[in-house]
Short mmCIF file of C-alpha atoms in Angstrom, two decimals:
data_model
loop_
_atom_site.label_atom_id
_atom_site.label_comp_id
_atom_site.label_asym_id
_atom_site.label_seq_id
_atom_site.Cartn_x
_atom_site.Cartn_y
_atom_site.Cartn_z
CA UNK A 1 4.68 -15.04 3.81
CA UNK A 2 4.69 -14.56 7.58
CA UNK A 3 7.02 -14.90 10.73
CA UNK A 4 10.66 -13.96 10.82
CA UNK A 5 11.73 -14.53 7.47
CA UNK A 6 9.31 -11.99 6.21
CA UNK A 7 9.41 -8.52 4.68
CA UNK A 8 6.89 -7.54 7.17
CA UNK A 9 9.00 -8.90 9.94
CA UNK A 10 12.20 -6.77 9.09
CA UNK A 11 9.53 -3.37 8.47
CA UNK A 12 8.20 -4.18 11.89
CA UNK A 13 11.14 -2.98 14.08
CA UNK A 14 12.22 -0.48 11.40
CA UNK A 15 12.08 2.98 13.72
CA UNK A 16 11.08 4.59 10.13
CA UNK A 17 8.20 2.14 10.53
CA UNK A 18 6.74 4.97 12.93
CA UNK A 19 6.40 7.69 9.92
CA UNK A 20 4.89 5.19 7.54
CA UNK A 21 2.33 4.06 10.01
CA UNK A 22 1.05 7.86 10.89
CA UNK A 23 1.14 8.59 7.10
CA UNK A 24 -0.81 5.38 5.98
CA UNK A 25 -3.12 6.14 8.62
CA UNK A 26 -3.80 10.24 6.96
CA UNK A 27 -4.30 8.25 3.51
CA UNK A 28 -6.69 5.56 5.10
CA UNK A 29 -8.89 8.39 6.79
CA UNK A 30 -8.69 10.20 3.47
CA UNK A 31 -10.63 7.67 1.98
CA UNK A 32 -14.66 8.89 2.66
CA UNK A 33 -15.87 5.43 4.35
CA UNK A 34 -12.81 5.10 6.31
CA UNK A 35 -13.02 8.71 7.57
CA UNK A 36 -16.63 8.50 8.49
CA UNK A 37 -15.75 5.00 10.04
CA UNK A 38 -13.02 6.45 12.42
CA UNK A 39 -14.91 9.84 13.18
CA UNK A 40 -18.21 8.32 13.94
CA UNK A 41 -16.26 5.08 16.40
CA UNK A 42 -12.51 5.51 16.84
CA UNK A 43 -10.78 6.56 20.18
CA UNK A 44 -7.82 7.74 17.83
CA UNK A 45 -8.66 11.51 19.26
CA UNK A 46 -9.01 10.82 23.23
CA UNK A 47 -6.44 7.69 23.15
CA UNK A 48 -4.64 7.59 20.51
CA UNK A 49 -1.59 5.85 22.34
CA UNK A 50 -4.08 2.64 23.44
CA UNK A 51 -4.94 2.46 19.66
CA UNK A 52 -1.43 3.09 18.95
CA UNK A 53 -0.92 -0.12 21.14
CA UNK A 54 -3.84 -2.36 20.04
CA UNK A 55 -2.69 -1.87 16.37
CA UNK A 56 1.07 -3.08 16.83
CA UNK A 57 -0.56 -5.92 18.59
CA UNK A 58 -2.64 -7.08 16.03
CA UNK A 59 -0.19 -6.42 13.30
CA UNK A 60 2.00 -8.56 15.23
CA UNK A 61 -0.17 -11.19 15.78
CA UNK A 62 -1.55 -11.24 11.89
CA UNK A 63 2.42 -11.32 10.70
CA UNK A 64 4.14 -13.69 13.28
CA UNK A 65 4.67 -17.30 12.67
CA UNK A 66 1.90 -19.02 14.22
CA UNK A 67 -0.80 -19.36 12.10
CA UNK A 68 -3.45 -20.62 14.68
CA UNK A 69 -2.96 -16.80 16.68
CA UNK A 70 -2.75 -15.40 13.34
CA UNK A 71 -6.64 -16.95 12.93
CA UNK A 72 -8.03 -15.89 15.59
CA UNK A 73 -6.90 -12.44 15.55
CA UNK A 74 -8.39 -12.13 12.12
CA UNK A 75 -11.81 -13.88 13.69
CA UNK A 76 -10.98 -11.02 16.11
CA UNK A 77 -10.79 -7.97 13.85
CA UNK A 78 -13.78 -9.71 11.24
CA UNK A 79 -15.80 -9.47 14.34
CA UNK A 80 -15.05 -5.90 15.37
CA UNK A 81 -15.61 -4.42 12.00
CA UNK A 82 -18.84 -6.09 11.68
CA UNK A 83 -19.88 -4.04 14.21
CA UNK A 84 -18.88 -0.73 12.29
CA UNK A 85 -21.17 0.48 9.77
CA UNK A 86 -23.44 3.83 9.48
CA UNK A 87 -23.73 7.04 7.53
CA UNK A 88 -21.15 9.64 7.11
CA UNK A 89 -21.97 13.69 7.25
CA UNK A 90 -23.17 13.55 3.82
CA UNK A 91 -25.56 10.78 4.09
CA UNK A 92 -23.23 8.77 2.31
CA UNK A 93 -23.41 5.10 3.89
CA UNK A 94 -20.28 3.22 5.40
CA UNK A 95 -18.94 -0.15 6.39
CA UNK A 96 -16.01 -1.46 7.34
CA UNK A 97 -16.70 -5.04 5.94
CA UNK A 98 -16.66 -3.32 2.74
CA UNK A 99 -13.72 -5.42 0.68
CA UNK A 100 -12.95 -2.55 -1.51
CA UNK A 101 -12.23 -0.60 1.46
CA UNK A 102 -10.34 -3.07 3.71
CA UNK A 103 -7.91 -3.28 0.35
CA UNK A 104 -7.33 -0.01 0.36
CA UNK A 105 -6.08 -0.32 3.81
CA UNK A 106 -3.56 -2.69 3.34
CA UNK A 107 -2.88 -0.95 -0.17
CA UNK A 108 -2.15 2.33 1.82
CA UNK A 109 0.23 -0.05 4.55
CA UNK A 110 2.37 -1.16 1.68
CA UNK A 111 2.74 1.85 -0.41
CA UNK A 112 3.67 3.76 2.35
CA UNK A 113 6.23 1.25 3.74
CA UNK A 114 7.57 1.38 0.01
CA UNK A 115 7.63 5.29 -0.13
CA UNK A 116 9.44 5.08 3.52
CA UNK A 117 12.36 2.79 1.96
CA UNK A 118 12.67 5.39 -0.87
CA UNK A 119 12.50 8.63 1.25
CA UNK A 120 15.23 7.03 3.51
CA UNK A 121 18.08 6.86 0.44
CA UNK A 122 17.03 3.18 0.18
CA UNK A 123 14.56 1.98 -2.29
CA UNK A 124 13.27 -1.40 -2.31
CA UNK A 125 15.22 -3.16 -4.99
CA UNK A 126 12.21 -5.19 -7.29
CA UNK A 127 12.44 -8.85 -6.40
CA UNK A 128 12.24 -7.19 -2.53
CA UNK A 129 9.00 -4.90 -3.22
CA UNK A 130 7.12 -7.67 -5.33
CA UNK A 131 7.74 -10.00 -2.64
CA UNK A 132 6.47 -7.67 0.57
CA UNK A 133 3.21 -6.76 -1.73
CA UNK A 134 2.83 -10.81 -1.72
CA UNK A 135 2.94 -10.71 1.52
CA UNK A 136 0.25 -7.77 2.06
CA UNK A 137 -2.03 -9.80 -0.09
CA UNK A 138 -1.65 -12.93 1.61
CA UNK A 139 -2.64 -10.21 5.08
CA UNK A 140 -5.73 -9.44 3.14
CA UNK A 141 -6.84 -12.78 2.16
CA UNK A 142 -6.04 -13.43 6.02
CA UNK A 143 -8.61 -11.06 6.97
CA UNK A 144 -10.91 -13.76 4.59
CA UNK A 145 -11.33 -10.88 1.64
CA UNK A 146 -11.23 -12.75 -1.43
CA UNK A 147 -8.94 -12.22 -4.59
CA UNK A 148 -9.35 -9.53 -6.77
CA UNK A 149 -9.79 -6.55 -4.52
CA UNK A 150 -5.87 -5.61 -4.71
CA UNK A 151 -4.69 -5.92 -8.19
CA UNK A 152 -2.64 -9.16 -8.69
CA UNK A 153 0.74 -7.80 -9.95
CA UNK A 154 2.44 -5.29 -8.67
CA UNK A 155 2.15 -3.25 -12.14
CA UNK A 156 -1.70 -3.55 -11.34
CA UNK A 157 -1.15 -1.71 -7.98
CA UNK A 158 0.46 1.43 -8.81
CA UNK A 159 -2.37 2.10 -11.55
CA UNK A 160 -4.89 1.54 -9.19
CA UNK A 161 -2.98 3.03 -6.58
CA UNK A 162 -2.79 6.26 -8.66
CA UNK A 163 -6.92 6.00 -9.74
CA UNK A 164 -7.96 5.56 -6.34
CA UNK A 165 -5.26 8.90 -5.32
CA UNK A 166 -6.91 11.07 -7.62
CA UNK A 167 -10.30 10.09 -8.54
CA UNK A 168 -11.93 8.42 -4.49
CA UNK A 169 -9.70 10.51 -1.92
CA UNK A 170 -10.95 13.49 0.16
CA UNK A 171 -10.43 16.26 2.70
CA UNK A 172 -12.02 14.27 4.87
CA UNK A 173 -13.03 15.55 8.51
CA UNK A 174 -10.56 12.70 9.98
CA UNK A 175 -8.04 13.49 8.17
CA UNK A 176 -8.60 17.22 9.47
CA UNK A 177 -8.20 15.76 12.66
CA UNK A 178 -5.11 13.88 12.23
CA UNK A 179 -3.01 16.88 11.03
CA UNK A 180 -3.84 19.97 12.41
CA UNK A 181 -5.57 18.29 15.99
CA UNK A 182 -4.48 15.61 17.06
CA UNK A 183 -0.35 15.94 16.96
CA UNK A 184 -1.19 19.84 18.41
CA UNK A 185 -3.13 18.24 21.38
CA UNK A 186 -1.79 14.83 21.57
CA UNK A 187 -2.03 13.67 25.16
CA UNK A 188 1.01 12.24 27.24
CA UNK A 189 1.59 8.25 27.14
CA UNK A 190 1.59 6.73 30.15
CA UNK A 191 4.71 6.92 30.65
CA UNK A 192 4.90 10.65 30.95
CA UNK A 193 1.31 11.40 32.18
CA UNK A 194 2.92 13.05 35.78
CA UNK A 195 4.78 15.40 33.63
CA UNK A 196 2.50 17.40 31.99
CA UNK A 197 4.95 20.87 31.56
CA UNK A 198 7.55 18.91 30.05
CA UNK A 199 4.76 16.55 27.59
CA UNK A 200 3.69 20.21 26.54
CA UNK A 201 7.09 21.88 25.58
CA UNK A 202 7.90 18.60 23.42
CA UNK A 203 5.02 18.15 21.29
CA UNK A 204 5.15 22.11 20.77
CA UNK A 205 8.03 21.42 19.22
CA UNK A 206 7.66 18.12 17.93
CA UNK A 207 3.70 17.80 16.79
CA UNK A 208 3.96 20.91 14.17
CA UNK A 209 7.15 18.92 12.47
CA UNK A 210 5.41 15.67 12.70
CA UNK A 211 2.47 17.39 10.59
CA UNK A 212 4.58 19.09 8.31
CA UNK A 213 6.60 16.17 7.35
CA UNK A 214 3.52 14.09 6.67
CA UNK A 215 1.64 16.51 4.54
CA UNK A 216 5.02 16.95 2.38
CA UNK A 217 5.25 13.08 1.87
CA UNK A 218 1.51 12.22 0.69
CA UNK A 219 1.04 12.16 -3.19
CA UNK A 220 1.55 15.39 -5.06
CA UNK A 221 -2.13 15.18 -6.57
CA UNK A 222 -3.90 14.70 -3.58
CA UNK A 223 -2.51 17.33 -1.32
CA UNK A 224 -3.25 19.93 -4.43
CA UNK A 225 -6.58 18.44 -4.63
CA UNK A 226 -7.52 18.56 -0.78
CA UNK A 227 -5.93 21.85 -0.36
CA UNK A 228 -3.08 21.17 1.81
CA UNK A 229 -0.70 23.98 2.50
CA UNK A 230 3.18 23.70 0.98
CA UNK A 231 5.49 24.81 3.90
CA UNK A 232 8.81 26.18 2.89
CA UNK A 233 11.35 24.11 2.94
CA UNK A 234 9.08 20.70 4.05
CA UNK A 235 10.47 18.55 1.46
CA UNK A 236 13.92 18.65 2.95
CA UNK A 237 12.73 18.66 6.33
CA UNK A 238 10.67 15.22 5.40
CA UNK A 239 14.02 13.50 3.71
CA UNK A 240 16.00 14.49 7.00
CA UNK A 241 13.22 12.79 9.10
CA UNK A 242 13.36 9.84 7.35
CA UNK A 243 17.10 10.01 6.51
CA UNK A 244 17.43 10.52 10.78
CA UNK A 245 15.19 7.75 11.65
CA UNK A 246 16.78 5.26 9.77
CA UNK A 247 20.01 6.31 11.33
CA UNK A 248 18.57 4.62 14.71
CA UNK A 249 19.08 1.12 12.71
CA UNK A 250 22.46 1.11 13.85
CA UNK A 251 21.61 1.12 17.84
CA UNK A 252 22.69 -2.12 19.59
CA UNK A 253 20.52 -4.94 18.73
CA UNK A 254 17.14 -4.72 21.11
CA UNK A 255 17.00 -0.97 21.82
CA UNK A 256 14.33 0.11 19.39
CA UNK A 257 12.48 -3.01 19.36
CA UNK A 258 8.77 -1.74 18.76
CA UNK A 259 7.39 -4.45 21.35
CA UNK A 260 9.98 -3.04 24.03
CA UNK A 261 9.33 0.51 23.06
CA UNK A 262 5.76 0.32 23.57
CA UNK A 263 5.81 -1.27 26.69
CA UNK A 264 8.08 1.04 28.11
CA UNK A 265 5.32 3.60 27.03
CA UNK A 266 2.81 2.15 29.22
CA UNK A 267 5.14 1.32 32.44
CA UNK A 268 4.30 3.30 35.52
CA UNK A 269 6.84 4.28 37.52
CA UNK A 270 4.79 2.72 40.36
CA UNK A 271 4.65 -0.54 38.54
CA UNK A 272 6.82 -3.73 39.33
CA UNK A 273 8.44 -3.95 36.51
CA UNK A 274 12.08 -4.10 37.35
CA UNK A 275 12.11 -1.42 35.17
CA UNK A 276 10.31 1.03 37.17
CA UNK A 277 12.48 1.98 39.62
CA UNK A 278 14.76 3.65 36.77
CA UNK A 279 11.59 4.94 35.36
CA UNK A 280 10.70 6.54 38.60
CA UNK A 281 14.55 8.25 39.29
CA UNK A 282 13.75 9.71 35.72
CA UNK A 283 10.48 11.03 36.42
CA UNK A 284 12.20 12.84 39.21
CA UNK A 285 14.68 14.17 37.27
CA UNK A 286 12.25 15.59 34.29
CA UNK A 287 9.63 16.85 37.22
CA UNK A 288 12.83 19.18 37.76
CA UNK A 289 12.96 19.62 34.18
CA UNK A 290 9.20 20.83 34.25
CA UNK A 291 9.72 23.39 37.26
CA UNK A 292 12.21 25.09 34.64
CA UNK A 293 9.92 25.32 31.88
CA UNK A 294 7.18 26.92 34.02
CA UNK A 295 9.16 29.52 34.46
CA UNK A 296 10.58 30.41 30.94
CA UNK A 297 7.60 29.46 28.72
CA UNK A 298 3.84 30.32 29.31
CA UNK A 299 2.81 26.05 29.49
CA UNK A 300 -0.43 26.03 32.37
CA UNK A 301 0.77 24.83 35.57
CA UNK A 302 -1.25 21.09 36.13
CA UNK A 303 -1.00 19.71 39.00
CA UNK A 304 -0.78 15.83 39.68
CA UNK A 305 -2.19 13.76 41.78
CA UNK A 306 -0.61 12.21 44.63
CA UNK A 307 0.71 8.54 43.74
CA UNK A 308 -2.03 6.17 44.83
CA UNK A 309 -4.62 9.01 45.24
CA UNK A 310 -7.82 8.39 44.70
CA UNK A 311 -9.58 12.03 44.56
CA UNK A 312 -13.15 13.03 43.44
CA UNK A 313 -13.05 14.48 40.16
CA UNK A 314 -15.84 16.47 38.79
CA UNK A 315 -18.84 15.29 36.66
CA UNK A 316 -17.18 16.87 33.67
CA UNK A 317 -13.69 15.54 34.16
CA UNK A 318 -15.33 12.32 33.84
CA UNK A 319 -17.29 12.57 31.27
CA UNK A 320 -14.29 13.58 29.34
CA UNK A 321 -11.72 11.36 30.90
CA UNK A 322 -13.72 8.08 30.71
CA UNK A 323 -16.93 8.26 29.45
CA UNK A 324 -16.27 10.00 25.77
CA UNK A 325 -14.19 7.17 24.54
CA UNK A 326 -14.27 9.15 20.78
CA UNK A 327 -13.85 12.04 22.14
CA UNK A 328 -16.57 14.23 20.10
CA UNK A 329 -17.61 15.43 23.29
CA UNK A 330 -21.07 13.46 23.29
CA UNK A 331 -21.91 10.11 25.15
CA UNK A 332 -23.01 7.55 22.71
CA UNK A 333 -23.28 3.81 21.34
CA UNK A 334 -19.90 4.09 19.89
CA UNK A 335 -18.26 5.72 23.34
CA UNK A 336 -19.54 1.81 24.93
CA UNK A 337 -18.72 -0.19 22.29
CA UNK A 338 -15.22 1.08 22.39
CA UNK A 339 -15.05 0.44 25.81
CA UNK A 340 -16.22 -3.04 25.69
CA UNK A 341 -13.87 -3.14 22.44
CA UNK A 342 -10.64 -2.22 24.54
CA UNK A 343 -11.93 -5.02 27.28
CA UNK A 344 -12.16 -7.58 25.36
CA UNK A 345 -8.81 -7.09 23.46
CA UNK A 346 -7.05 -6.91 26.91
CA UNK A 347 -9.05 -10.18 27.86
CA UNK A 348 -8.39 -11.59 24.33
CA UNK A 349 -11.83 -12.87 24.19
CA UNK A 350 -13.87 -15.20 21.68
CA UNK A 351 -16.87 -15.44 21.30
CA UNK A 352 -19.59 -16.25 22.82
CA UNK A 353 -17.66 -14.21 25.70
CA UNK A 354 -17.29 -11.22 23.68
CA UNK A 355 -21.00 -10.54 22.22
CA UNK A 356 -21.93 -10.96 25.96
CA UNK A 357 -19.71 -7.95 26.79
CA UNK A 358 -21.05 -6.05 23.98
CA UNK A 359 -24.47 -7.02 24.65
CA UNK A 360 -24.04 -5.80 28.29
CA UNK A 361 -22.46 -2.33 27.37
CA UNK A 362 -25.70 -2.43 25.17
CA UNK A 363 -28.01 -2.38 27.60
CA UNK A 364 -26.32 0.00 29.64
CA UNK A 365 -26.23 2.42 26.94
CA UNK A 366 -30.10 1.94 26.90
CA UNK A 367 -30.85 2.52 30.70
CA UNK A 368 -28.31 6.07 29.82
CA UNK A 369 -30.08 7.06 27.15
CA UNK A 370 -33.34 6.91 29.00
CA UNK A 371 -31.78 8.50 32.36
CA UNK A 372 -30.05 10.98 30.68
CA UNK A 373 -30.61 11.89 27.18
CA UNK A 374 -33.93 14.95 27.99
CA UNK A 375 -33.76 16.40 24.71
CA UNK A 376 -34.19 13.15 22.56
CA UNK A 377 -31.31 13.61 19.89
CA UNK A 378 -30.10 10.07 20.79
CA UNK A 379 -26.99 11.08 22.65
CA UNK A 380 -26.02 12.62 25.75
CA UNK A 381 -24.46 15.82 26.16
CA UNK A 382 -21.71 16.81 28.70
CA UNK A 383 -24.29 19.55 30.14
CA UNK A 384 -27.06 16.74 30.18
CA UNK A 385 -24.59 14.29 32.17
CA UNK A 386 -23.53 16.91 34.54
CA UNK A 387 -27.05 18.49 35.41
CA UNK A 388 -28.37 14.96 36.22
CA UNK A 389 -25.78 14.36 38.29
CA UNK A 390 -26.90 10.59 37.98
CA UNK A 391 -25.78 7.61 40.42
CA UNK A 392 -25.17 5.29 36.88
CA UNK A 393 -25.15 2.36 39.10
CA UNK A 394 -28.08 0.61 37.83
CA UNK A 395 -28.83 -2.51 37.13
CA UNK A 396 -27.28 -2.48 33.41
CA UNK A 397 -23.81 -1.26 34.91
CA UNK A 398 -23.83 -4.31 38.05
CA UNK A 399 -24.96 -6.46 34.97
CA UNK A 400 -21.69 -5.03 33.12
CA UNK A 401 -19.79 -5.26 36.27
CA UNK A 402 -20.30 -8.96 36.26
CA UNK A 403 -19.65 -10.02 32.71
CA UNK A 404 -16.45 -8.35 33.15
CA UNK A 405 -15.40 -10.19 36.30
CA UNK A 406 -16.60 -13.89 34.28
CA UNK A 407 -14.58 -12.94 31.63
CA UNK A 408 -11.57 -11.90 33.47
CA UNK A 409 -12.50 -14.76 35.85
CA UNK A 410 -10.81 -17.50 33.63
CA UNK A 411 -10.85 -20.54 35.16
CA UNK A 412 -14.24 -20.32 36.67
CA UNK A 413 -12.95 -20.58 40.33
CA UNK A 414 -14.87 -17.09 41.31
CA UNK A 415 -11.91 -15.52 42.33
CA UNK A 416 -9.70 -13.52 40.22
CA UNK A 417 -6.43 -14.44 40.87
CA UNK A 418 -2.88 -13.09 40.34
CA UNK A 419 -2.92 -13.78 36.56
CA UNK A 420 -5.94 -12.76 35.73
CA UNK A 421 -5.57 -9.38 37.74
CA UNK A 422 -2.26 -9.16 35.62
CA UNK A 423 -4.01 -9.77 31.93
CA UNK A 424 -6.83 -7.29 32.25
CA UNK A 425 -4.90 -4.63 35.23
CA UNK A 426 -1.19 -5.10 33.34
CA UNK A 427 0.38 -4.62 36.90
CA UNK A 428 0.09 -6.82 39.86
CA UNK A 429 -2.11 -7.13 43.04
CA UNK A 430 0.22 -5.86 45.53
CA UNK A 431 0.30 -2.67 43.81
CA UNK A 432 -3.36 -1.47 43.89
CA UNK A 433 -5.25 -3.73 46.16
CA UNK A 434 -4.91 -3.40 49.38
CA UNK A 435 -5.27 -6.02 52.07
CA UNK A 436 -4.92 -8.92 49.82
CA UNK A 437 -1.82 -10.34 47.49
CA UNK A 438 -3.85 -13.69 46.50
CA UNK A 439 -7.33 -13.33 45.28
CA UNK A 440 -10.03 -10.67 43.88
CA UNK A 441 -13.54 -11.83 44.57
CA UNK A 442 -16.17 -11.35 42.79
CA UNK A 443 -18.08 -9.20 45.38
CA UNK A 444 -15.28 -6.54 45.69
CA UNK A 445 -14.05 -6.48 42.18
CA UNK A 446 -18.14 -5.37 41.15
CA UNK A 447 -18.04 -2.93 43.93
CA UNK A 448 -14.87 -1.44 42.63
CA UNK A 449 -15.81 -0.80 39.23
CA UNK A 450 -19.05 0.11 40.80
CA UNK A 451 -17.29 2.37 42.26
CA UNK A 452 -15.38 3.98 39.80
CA UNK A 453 -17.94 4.05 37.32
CA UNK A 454 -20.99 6.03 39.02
CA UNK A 455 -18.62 7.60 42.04
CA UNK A 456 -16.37 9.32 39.63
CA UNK A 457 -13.34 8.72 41.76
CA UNK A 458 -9.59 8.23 40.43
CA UNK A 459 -8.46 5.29 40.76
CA UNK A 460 -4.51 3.58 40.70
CA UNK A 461 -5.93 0.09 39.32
CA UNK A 462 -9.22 1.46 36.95
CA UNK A 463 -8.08 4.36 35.20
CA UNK A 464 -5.48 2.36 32.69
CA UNK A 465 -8.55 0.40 31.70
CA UNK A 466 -10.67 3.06 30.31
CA UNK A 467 -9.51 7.06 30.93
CA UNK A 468 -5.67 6.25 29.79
CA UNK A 469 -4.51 7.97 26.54
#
């Protein structure tokens, strides 16, 4: 079921992989709990290329061939969806624990990496589909959701497939988002966050063909029923994508391995990866690039920072950049529980380490809420944050501050040493500490994030963890 000699395993490095991810994902948020679930907690808006990340990861782990990694990652994602659970716009209540609606996940992973095979010219033969569905159950019953929440033949599926299509789907507000926001603003990846013209002029081109194609491949009855516009000529246009993309199959072996690709996504060209030096030579060449475009196309001029520079950046830049983690431009519960979310996934922690990062963020969110939130609607607005113009550094933060170093801190030894810089920083000590290639203690690493959590300053080693797309 798992591990290399998988379905999954082949699908994973697949390069048309990529459309059947972003078009399961339009179908997941179309479903009303879902959407509500990702509007009300996801950082899919404001960093979509860290969840991008964190989902290959996990997907990874749950499919690979170990099966103790493949249990605690499902421990891992029981005990973040636990923590998801509300009311949508409508009242209508949600939870991400629901069985029904974690099936209709996976349902909505397999379909669409069926549909993929068939747009491509190359349909799943039958022995080949019946045995990756296996497979997506056996992922379900991973996740400890018992039998009988996907239909147990394949037959089975595709009727409930089609009921749940046409009788439980919506218009929802996330799926709004997903096709007509977020590939129209989509923020540069790491990678190419220092070229902002030349970020611009490619997803003007590319984010209105990524939308078009994925509206044309959904099911017929559900873009009639949602209202979805039919572009001219967007069928062919969706066949050629896929047709194209499987065309990359045939690079040499390794070059569009999705590990490797997203890695290379995230390497700075300051980084010392002995990678980044050819990284860097091509951000000089595409800065070039950029001071073209400015002057043929009508892109806003942004200018970057100096490498290494640590400049003040206003109360508003940093409420957006780091402190609306979901990017509805409010500070909430959900904002700090996605931070302490993306900590703990770069720390890989169990529990009890993780419920005393949560519980941390908690209580910071409580000593906010009283500072900041004057007009009692249980949030706090970006004109609220900025007229306060708080010093955050109470003791809730320092409290947060140090649960983050004892979790980092593995081996007890109150220093934080070249490892564990690595596993929570990904980039080594030499690189954004200065003064020191050995050891972090505990007393400067709290006064850094101190620092660059109430001072509002950039920073080379803190803004990856939290203000990255």
């Amino acid at each position: 079921m798992f591990g290399p000699g998988s379905q999954f395993h082949r699908l994973f490095n697949d390069p048309r992989w990529a459309l059947g991810i972003v078009r399961a994902t339009v179908l997941e948020a179309a479903h009303p709990q879902v959407g509500a679930a990702l509007t009300d907690n996801s950082t899919f808006v404001a960093h979509p290329w860290r969840r991008l990340r964190n989902t290959l990861v996990s997907l990874q782990r749950m499919f690979g061939a170990d099966d103790h990694v493949r249990q605690r990652e499902a421990a891992r994602l029981n005990r973040l969806h636990e923590r998801l659970s509300g009311t949508d716009a409508q009242n209508r209540p949600y939870d991400a624990m629901d069985p029904q609606v974690r099936a209709w996940v996976v349902a909505t992973l397999f379909e669409s990496a069926v549909t993929m095979y068939r747009l491509s010219g190359q349909p799943l033969e039958q022995s080949a589909m019946e045995q990756l569905y296996t497979e997506f159950q056996a992922f379900l019953a991973a996740l400890g959701v018992e039998d009988g929440h996907l239909p147990p033949t394949l037959k089975e599926f595709w009727q409930y497939y089609d009921h749940t299509v046409e009788t439980e789907l919506e218009n929802t507000e996330a799926l709004r988002i997903i096709l007509y926001k977020l590939f129209d603003h989509l923020p540069a990846p790491p990678l190419l966050s220092g070229l902002p013209t030349v970020w611009a002029a490619g997803r003007a081109l590319a984010g209105p063909v990524i939308g078009t194609v994925t509206v044309a491949s959904l099911p017929e009855p559900f873009r009639r029923r949602a209202g979805l516009p039919e572009v001219p000529g967007a069928q062919t246009l969706m066949q050629s994508a896929y047709v194209a993309a499987g065309l990359a199959r045939y690079l040499p072996e390794g070059w569009i391995e999705t590990e490797a690709l997203t890695d290379l996504l995230y390497l700075s060209p300051d980084s010392d990866d002995p990678r980044a030096a050819t990284i860097a030579a091509l951000h000089g060449r595409m800065k070039r690039a950029g001071a073209l475009f400015r002057l043929v196309t009508p892109f806003p001029v942004q200018p970057d920072p100096a490498p290494g520079s640590e400049r003040q950046r206003s109360a508003e830049e940093f409420f957006d950049a780091v402190l609306d983690q979901t990017g509805d431009g409010h500070l909430d519960w959900p904002d700090l529980a996605a931070m302490a979310r993306e900590l703990s996934s770069r720390l890989d922690l169990d529990e009890p380490e993780e419920t005393r990062l949560y519980n941390a963020y908690a209580e910071w969110w409580k000593e906010l809420q009283s500072a900041l939130d004057t007009d009692g609607d249980g949030r706090v607005s970006k004109e609220e944050y900025a007229a306060a113009v708080p010093s955050l550094a109470g003791p809730a933060l320092i409290r947060v501050a140090e649960v983050l170093f004892e979790a980092t801190d593995k081996n007890g030894d109150q220093q934080i040493d070249a490892d564990e810089y690595r596993t929570l920083f990904r980039t080594a000590f030499h690189r954004t500490l200065t003064g020191t290639d050995e050891t972090y203690s505990r007393s400067a690493f709290v006064k850094d994030f101190l620092s660059f959590m109430s001072g509002r300053r950039h920073s080379t080693a803190y803004d990856p963890l939290l203000a990255q797309a």
